[in-house]
Structure formats: C-alpha cells, structure tokens
Coordinates of C-alpha atoms and ligand atoms in Angstrom, one line a residue:
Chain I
X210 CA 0.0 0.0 0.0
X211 CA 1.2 3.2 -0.6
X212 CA -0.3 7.3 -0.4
X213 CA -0.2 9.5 -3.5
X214 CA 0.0 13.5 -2.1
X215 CA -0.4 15.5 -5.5
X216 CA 0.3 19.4 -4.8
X217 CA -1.7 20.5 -7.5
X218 CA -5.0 19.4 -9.2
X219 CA -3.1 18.7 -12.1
X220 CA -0.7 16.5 -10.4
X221 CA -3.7 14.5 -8.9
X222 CA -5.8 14.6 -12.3
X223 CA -2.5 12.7 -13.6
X224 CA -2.2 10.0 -11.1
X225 CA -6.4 9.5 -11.0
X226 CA -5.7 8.6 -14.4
X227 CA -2.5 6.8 -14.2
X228 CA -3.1 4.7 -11.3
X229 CA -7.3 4.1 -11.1
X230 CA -6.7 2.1 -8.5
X231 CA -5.6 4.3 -6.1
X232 CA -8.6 5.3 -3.6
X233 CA -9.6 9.0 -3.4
X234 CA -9.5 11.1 0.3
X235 CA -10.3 13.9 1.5
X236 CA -11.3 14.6 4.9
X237 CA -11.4 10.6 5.5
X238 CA -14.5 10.7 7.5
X239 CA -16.1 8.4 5.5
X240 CA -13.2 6.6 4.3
X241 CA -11.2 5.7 7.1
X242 CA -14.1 4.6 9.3
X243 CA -14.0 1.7 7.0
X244 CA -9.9 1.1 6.8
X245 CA -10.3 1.0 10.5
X246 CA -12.6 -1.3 10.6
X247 CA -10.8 -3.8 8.0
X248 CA -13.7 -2.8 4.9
X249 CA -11.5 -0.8 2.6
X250 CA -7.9 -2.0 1.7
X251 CA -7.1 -0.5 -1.5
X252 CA -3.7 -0.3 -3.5
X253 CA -3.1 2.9 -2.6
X254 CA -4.7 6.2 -1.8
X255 CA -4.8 9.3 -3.5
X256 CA -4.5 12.4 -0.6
X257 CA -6.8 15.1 -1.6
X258 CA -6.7 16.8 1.1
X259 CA -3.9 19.4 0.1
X260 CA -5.0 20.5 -3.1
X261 CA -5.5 24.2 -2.7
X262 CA -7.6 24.5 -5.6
X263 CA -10.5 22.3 -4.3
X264 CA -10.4 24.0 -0.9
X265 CA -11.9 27.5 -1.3
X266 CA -15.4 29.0 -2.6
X267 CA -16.1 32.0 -4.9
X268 CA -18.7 33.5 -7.0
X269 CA -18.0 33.4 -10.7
X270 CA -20.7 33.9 -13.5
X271 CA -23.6 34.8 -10.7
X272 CA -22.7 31.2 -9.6
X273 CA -21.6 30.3 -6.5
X274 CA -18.9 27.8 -7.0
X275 CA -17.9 25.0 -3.7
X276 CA -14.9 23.2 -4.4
X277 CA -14.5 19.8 -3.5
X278 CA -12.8 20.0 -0.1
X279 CA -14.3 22.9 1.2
X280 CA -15.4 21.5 4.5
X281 CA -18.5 21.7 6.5
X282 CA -16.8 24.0 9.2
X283 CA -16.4 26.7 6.8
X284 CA -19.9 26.2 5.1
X285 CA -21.0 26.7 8.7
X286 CA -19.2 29.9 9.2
X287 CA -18.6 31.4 6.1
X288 CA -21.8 30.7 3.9
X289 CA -24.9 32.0 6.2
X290 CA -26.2 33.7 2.9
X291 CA -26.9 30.5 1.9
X292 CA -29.3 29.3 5.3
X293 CA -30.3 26.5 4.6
X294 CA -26.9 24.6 3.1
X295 CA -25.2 26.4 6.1
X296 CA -28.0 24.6 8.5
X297 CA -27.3 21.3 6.5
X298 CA -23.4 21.8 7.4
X299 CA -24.4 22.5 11.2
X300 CA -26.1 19.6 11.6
X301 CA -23.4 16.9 10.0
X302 CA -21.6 15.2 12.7
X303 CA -19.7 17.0 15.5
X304 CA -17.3 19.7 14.9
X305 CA -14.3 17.4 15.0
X306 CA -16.4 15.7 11.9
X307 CA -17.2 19.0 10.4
X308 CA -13.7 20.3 10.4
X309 CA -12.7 17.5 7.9
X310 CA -15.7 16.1 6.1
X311 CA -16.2 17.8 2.9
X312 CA -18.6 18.5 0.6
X313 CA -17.0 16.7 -2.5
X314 CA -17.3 13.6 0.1
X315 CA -20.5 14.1 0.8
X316 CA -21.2 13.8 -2.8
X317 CA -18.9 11.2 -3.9
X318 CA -20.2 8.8 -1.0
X319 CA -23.8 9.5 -2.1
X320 CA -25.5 8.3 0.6
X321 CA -29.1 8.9 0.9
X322 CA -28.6 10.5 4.4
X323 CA -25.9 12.8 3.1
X324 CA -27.2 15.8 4.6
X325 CA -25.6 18.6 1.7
X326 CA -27.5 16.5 -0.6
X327 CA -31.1 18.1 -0.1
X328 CA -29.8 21.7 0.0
X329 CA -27.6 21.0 -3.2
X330 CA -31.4 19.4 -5.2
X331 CA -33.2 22.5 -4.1
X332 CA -30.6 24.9 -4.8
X333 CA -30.8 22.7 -8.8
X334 CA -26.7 22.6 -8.3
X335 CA -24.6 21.3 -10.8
X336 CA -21.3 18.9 -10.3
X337 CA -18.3 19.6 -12.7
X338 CA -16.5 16.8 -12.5
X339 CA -12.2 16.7 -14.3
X340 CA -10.4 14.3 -15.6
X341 CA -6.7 15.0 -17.2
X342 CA -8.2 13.2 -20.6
X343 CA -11.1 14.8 -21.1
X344 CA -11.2 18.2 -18.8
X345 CA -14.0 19.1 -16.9
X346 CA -17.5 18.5 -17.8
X347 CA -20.9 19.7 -15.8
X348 CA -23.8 17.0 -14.8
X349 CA -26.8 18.1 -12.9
X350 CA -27.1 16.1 -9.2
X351 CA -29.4 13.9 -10.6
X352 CA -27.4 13.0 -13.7
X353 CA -24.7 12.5 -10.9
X354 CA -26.6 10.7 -8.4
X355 CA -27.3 7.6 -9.8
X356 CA -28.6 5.5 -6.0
X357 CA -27.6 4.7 -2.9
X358 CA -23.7 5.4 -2.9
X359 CA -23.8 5.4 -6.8
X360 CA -22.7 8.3 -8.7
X361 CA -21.9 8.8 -12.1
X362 CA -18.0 9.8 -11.7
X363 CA -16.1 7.9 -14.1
X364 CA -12.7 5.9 -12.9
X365 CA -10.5 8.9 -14.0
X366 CA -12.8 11.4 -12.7
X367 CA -12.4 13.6 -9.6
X368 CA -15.5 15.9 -8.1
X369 CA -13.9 19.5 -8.9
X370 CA -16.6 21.5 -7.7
X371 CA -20.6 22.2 -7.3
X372 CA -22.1 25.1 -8.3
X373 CA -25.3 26.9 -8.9
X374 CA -27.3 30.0 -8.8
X375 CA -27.5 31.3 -5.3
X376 CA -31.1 31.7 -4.5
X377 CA -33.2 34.4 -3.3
X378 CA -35.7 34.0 -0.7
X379 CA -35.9 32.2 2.5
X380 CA -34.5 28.4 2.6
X381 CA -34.0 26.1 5.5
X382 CA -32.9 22.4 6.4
X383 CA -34.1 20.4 8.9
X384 CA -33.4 16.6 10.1
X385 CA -35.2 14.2 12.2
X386 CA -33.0 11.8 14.7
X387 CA -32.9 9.9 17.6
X388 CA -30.8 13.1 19.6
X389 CA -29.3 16.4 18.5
X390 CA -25.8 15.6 18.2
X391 CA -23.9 13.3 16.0
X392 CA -26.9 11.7 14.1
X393 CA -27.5 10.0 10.7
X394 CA -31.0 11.3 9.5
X395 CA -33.8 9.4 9.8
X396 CA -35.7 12.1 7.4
X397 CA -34.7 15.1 6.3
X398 CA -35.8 17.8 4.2
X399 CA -34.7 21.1 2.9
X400 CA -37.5 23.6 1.3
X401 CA -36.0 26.7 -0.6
X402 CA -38.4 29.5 -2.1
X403 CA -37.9 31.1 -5.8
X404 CA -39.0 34.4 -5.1
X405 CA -38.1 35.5 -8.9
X406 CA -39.0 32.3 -10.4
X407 CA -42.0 32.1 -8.4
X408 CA -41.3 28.6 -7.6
X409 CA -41.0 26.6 -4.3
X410 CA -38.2 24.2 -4.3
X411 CA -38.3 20.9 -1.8
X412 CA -36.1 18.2 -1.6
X413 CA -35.3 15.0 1.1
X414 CA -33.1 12.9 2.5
X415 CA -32.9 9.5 3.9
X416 CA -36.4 8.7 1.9
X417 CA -35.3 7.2 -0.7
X418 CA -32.5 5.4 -2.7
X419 CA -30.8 8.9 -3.2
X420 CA -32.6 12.8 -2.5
X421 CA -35.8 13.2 -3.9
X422 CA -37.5 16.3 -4.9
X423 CA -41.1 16.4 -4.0
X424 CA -42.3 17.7 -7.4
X425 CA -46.3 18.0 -6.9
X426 CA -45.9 19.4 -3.3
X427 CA -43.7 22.1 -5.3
X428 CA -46.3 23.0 -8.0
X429 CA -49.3 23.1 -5.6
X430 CA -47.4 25.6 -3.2
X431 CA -46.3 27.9 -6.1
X432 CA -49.7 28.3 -7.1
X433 CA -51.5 28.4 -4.0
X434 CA -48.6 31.1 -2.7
X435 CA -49.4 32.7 -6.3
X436 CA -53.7 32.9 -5.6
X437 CA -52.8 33.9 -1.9
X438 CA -51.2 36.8 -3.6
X439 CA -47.9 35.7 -1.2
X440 CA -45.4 36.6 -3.1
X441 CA -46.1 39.8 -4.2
X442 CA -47.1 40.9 -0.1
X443 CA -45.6 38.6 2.7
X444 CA -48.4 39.9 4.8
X445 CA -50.9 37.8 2.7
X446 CA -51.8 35.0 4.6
X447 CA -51.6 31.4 3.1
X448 CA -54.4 29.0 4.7
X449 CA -53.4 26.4 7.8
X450 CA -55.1 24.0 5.0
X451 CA -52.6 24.9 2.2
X452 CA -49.5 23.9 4.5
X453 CA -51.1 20.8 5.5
X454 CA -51.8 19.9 2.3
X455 CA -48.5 20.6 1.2
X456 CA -47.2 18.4 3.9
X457 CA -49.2 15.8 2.9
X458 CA -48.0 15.8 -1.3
X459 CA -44.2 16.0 0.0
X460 CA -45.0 12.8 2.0
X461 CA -46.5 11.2 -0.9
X462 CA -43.3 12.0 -2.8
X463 CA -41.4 10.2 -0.3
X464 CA -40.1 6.6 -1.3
X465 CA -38.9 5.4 2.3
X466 CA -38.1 1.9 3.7
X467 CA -37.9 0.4 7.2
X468 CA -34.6 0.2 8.5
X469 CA -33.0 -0.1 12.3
X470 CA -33.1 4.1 12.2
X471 CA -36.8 4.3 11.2
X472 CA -39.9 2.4 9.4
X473 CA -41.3 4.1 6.3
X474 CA -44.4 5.0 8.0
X475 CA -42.6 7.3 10.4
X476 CA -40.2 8.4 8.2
X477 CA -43.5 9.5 5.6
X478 CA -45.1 11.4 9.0
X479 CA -41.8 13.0 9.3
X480 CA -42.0 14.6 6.0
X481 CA -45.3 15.9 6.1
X482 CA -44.3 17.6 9.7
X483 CA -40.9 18.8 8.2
X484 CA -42.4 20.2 5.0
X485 CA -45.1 22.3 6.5
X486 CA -43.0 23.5 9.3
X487 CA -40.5 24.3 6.6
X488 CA -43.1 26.5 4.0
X489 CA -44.5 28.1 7.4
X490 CA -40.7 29.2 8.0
X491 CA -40.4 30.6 5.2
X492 CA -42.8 32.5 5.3
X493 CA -42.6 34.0 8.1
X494 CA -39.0 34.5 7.0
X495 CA -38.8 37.0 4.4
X496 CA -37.5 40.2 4.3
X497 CA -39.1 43.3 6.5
X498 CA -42.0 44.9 4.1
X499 CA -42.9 41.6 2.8
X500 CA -43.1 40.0 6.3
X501 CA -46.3 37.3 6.6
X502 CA -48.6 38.2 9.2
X503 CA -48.6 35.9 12.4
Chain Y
X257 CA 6.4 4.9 4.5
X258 CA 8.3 7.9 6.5
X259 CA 6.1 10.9 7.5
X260 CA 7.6 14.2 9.1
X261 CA 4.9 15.8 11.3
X262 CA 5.5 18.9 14.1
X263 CA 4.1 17.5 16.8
X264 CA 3.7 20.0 20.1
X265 CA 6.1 22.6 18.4
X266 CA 8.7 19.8 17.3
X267 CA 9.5 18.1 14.3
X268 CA 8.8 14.6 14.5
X269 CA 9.5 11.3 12.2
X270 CA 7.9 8.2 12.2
X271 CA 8.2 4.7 9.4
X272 CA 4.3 4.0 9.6
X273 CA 2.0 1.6 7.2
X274 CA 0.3 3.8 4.8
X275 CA -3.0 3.0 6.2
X276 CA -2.4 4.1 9.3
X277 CA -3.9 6.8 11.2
X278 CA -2.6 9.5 13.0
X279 CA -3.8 8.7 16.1
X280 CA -1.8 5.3 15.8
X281 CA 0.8 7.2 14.9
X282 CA 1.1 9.8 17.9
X283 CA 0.3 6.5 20.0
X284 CA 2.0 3.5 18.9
X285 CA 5.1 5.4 16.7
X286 CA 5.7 8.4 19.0
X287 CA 4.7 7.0 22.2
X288 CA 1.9 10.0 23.0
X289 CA -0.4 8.6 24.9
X290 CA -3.0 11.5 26.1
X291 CA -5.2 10.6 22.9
X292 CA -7.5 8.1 23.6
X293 CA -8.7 5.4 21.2
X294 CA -11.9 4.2 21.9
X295 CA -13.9 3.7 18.7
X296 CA -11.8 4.7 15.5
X297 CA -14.7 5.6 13.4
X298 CA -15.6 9.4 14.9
X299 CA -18.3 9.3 17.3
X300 CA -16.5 9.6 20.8
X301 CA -13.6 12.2 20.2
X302 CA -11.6 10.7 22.7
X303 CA -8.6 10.9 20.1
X304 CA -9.1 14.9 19.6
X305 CA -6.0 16.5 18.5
X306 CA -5.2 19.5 17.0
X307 CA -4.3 19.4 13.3
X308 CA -3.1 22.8 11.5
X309 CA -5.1 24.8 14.2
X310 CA -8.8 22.8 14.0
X311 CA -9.6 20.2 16.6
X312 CA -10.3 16.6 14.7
X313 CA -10.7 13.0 14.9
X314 CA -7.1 12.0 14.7
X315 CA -8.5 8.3 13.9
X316 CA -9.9 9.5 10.8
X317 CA -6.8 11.7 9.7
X318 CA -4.2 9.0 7.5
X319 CA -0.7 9.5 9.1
X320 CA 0.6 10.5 5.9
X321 CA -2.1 13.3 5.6
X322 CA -0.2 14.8 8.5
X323 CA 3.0 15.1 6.4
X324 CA 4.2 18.7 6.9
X325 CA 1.6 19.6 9.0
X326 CA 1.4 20.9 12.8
X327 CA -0.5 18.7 15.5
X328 CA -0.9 19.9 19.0
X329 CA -2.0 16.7 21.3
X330 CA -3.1 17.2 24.7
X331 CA 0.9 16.6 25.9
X332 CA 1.2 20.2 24.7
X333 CA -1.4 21.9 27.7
X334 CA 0.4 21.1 30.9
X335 CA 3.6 22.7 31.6
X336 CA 6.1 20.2 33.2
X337 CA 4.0 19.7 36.3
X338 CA 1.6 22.3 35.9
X339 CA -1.6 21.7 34.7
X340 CA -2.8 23.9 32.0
X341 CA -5.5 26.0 33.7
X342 CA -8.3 24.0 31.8
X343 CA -6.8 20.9 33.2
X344 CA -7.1 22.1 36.8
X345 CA -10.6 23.4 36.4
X346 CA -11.2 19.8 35.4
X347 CA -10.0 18.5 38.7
X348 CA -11.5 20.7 40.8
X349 CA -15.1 21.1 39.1
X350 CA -14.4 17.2 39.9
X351 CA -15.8 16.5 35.5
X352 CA -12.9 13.7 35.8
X353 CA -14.4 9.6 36.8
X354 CA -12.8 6.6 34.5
X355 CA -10.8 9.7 32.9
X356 CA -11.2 8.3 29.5
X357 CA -12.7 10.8 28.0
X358 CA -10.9 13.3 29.7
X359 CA -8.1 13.9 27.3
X360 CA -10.4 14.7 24.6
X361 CA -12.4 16.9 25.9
X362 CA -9.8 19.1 27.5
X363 CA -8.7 19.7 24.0
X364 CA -12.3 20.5 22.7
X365 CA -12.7 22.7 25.9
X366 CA -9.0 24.3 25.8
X367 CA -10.0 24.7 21.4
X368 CA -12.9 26.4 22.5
X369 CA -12.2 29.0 24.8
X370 CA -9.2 29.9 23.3
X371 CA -11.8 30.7 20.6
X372 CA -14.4 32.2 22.8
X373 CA -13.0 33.3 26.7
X374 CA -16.4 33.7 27.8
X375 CA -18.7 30.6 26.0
X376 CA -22.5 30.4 26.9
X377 CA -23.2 26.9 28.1
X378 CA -25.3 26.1 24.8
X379 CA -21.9 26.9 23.1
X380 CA -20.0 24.5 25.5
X381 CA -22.4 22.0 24.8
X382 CA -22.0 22.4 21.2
X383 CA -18.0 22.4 21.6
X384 CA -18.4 19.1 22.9
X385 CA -21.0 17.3 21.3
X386 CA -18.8 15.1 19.2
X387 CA -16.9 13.9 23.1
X388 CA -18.9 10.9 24.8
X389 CA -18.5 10.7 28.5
X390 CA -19.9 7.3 30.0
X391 CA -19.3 8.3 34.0
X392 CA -20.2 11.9 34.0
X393 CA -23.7 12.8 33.3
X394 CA -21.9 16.0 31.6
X395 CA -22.9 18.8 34.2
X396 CA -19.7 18.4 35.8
X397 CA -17.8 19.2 32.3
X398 CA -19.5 21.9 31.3
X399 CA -19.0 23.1 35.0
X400 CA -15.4 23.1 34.7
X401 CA -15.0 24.9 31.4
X402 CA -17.4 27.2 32.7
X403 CA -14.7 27.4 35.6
X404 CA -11.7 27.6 33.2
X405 CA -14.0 30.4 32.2
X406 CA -14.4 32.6 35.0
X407 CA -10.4 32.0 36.1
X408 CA -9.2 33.0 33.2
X409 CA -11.8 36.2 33.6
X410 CA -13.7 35.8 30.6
X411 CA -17.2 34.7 33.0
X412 CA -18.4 37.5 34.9
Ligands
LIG786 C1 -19.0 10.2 13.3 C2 -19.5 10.6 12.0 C3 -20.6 11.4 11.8 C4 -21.1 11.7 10.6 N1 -22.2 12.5 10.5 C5 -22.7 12.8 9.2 C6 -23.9 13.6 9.1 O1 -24.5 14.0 10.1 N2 -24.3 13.9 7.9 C7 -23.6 13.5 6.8 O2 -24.1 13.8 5.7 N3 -22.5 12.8 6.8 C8 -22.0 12.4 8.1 N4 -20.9 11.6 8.1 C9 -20.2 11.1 6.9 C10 -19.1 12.0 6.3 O3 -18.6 12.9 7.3 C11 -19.6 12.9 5.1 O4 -20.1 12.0 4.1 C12 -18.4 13.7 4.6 O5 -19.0 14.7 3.7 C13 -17.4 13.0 3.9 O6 -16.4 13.9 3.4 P1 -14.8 13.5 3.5 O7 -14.1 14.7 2.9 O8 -14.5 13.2 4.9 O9 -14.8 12.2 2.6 P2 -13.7 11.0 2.5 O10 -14.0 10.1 3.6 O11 -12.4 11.6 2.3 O12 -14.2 10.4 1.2 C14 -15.5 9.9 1.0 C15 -15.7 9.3 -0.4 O13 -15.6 10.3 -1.4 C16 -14.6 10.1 -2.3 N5 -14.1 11.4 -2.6 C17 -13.8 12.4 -1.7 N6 -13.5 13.5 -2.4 C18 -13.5 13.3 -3.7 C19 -13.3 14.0 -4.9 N7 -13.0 15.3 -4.8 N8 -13.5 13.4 -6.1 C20 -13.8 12.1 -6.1 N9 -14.1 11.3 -5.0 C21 -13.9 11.9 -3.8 C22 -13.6 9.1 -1.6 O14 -12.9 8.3 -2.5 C23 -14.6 8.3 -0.8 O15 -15.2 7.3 -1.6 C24 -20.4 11.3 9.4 C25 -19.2 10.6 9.5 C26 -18.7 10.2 10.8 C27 -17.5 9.4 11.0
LIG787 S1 -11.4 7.0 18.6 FE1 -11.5 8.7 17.2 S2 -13.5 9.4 17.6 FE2 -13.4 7.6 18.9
LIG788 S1 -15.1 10.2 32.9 FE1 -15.4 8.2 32.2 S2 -15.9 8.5 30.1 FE2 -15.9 10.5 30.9

C-alpha cells in the first residue's frame, strides 16, 4: 500500500488517471471509518486533502462555486447567505467531523442520508467533474446521483466543484433523529423559495434510494402562494389547510423503507411535519415589508 | 512509508503503514499517549488532536495526511507539572471519573475558549458534542469549562 499526495490538481488529475486504483480522500470521514474497521484496503490512496484549488469558494458567473474540499466548518461559518446549506453543514456530525468532512465527500459517498445532498437538489446545483483526458465536464445532481452510494464519476474522474445559482428567498434544512448531536438522519428535508421564479423548491433525504425532490408538493405551493397573492405581499396570509396539504404531497413523494433508524411510516409522518413547518418558515421568514402576518 | 509531522512545536518522524492513522501514529510510533482510542470511526472524540489549528478526529486523519503539517496533542497543555488551567478546572469542578474521555475533551474545551473566553453553556455543549462521556452525566464538564471560564476572567 502506498499514499499518492499530489500538490496540484493537475498532479492529482494525472495520477487519478495513471493509477485508477488508487482510492480518493479527503477529509477521510467516511473513508477511514471503514480502513479501520478492515472494509477498505485498497492499493493505494490518493491524498486530496492538500489541493488548494478544491479547498476555497467564490462566486464566478452569478454562480456560487464550492470546491471539493471545502469542508462543512467553513460552510457553517462562512456561507450563512446560503441558510439553509449552512444549517445542513451545522447539523453533519460534530465539529471534529465537520472540520474535515467535505462537501466533495458528501457527494462522492452519495448516501441517501448525506445531509448537503437536499440543499444541493433544491438549490438545482450542478457537479463539474475533471479528468486530465477529457477536462471538466458539468452534470446536474441527478445526472450524478445515480442511488444509494452510486454516482456517475467515471474511474479517471475527480468531483472538482458544485455550483449553482445562489437563490433568493428564504430556505431552510431540517433533520429528524434519535438526539441532536452526531446523528444519521432518519428524514430530512430542505424547502428553498424562488422568489423571482416564483417557484417553491423541496427536496429529502434518507427517503429514498438517493434525495428526492417532491415535485407536486412544489407545484401546488407555487400556485397556492401565487392565488394567496404571497409573493407579491408577505403579509398575505396562506391558509393552515394549504400547509397541510403541502405536507401531505411532500410525503407522498417520499419513497422510504424500514430500516434499524426508522420504518417508512414514520419516516413519511416526518416529512409531512418537516415540509409544513418548513413552507411556514419561510414564510414568516422573508424580508421586513414583505413580512407574513402571524 | 516515512512521514515528518510537528508535533507540540517539534518536528517529528515516524516509518508508519500507509494505512495508518494518525492517532496510531502519535500513539503507537511516537509514544503519545493522552489521545485516547476508543472507537476509531468518529463518534466519541476521545482521540481529539489539533491538526493545523482545527480540533479533529485523529483516527480519521491518514498519518501521511499529517505530512508537513502541525498537530498539537493534549501533551502540549500542561507545563512540566503544571496543569494547564483547563486541566485544573477539570479537577476541581471534579468532571474527571474513569478519565477516559478526559483527554479529549480538555482539547475541545481548551480549542474552544481559546476561541471564545467567555462561552454560553449552549456553546460548550455544542463544543463538545462530538466527546462521549460514560461516568459523568456532563454537568460536571460543562462546570469546569465554565470554571476555566471565569479564572481566566472571561465569565463574569
Ligand atoms: C462520526 C461521523 C458522523 C457523521 N455524520 C454525518 C452527518 O451527520 N451527515 C452527513 O451527511 N455525513 C455524516 N458523516 C459522513 C461524512 O462525514 C460525510 O459524508 C463527509 O461529507 C465525507 O467527506 P470527507 O471529505 O471526509 O470524505 P472522505 O472520507 O475523504 O471520502 C468519502 C468518499 O468520497 C470520495 N471522494 C472524496 N473527495 C472526492 C473528490 N474530490 N473526487 C472524487 N471522489 C472523492 C472518496 O474516495 C470516498 O469514496 C459522518 C461521519 C462520521 C465518521
Ligand atoms: S477514537 Fe476517534 S472518535 Fe473515537
Ligand atoms: S469520565 Fe469516564 S468516560 Fe468520561
């Protein structure tokens, strides 16, 4: 066994490509749980972790742009314009796990719990994935997230970056486990309002084989916040009834199974209750002058 | 493979197996033994260590990630015999049973009020959510940072 440490991207594009084998890492939260524990002996690894072109974030193109190892402590402090991935990084772990783990290994270990996941399908985020062969090449997350810790990246292939068009209006996240610390969701589920396209955007984790977004719950609560005349005036007041119906379509878009951290029924309840909380968050949540009455 | 690490303000060298972590390297290769292993997959921060400046998991860090790079361990707090003042408050807020955990989360506490002097207790809890403690119940800790606190005159 041996450990690749590339300085550059370039360097580490090269050796993804000569030596396939070798095992990406990054923060190694996921990874070295399972060398510990005897799962994962590969050839050799390939040390991310050092590549100062992955680490950073920036805004190019009216895009914010995450690179790979940017990790979920500096989400947490540095992006609160974007609440609700900035909740999502809060809740991932502890802050020893939040100081390494990273969002490019959030995405590469694609695991229907990965909590950046539901932010990243409501923001609509794209993955540009490189390869020294080909260069870099853009896929929309569900082009890259292909099911439960499958993803599209080819063997060459290293997650560069994810980007997308930073929203505006209120988003949140929100996760349902056993305590508040150090938890794998049992559901989660992040809603993100469109205020210039109109649209409400809602996505979950831990439901299904990969995030889902919960496409009829969407449509129903752009037009009922269109008719309630919402979001022209945040004072207008959208119906007790609309939010529970809401909750009750991003439910039935939920695909969940019974496992040791949940059944499916109480996963599906927790979706309803996440979803409606959520749309009444937001909004209450917007902006002074457009505030929703109580 | 050989990987040249400055641990506690010194350069240190150690022949490890490249799958090796680097809390089995500060334990078994440079014969630190403050940080704890317990569970080696995260979820009890016994083996907190400093690593460029951020507190982590040092089960989860590869050894040769470390190459280069500066690790404080809890070795680096007390000075010859006296305790660092987080230590003490430990002792005498009486947050120390088996001990185990102890270690760790003298480096999350020490991490964060060298961050924050003057922490509410929601932000010591928070500090130390990713440190298990079996014996204690947890008053007791957040006692003594709030302790550590006050001493070092950050608490009113
Ligand atoms: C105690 C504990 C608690 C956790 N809690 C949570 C939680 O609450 N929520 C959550 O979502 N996750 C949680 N995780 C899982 C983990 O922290 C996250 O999935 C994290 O995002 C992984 O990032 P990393 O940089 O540490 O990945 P690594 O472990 O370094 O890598 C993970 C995978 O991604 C691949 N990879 C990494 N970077 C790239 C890249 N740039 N290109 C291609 N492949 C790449 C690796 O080959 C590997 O397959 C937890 C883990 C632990 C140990
Ligand atoms: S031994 Fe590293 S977190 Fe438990
Ligand atoms: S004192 Fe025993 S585990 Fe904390």
């Amino acid at each position: 066994m041996e450990v690749l440490r590339p300085a550059t991207l370039a360097e580490a594009l090269e050796a993804r490509s000569a030596r396939p084998e070798a095992f990406p890492i990054a923060g190694g939260t996921d990874v070295m749980v399972a060398v510990n524990f005897d799962r994962l002996r590969p050839e050799a690894f390939l040390d991310l972790s050092r590549l100062d072109e992955l680490r950073g974030w920036h805004e190019e193109d009216g895009e914010v742009v995450l690179g790979a190892g940017l990790t979920f402590a500096r989400i947490e402090r540095e992006l609160a314009s974007l609440p609700a991935l900035a909740q999502a990084a809060r809740s991932v772990g502890s802050p020893q796990i939040r100081a390494r783990g990273t969002i490019g290994g959030n995405l590469a270990t694609a695991s229907p719990a990965g909590d950046a996941l539901p932010a990243l399908a409501a923001y609509e985020a794209d993955v540009v994935l490189g390869s020294a062969a080909r260069g870099e090449r853009r896929v929309s997350l569900r082009e890259f997230l292909l099911g439960p810790k499958r993803t599209s990246l080819e063997p060459d292939e290293l997650v560069l970056a994810v980007r997308f068009r930073s929203p505006h209006g209120p988003g949140s996240f929100s996760k349902v486990g056993t305590r508040n610390a150090m938890v794998i969701a049992v559901a989660s589920l992040c809603l993100q309002l469109d205020e210039d396209a109109r649209a409400v955007r809602v996505a979950m984790g831990s439901v299904g084989p990969t995030v889902l977004r919960a496409t009829e719950a969407e449509a129903f609560a752009a037009r009922a916040l269109a008719e309630a005349g919402a979001f022209d005036a945040a004072a207008a007041p959208v119906p007790a009834a609309t939010l529970r119906e809401f909750g009750q379509l991003a439910g039935a878009a939920a695909r969940p199974i019974d496992d040791v951290r949940g059944t499916a029924a109480y996963r599906r309840h927790a979706v309803e209750v996440l979803a409606r909380r959520a749309l009444s968050w937001a909004l209450e949540g917007r902006p002074a002058g457009r505030r929703a009455a109580g | 493979m050989l990987v040249r690490t400055r641990v506690n303000g010194e350069w240190r060298e150690a022949d490890v197996w490249p799958g090796a972590s680097l809390l089995s390297m500060l334990r078994d290769d440079l014969g630190l033994l403050g940080t704890k292993n317990a569970c080696e997959q995260g979820e009890c921060g016994s083996c907190s260590a400093w690593l460029d400046g951020e507190v982590v998991c040092s089960c989860l860090v590869l050894a040769a990630q470390a190459e280069g790079r500066e690790v404080r361990t809890v070795e680096d707090l007390a000075d010859g015999d006296r305790l660092h003042p987080v230590q003490q408050a430990f002792l005498d807020a009486g947050a120390v049973q088996c001990g185990f955990c102890t270690p760790g989360m003298v480096v999350a506490a020490t991490d964060l009020l060298e961050r924050d002097p003057d922490p509410s207790d929601e932000a010591v809890r928070e500090a130390l959510s990713g440190n298990l403690c079996r014996c204690t119940g947890y008053q007791k800790i957040v006692d003594a940072v709030r302790l550590a606190a006050s001493r070092a005159g950050g608490g009113a």
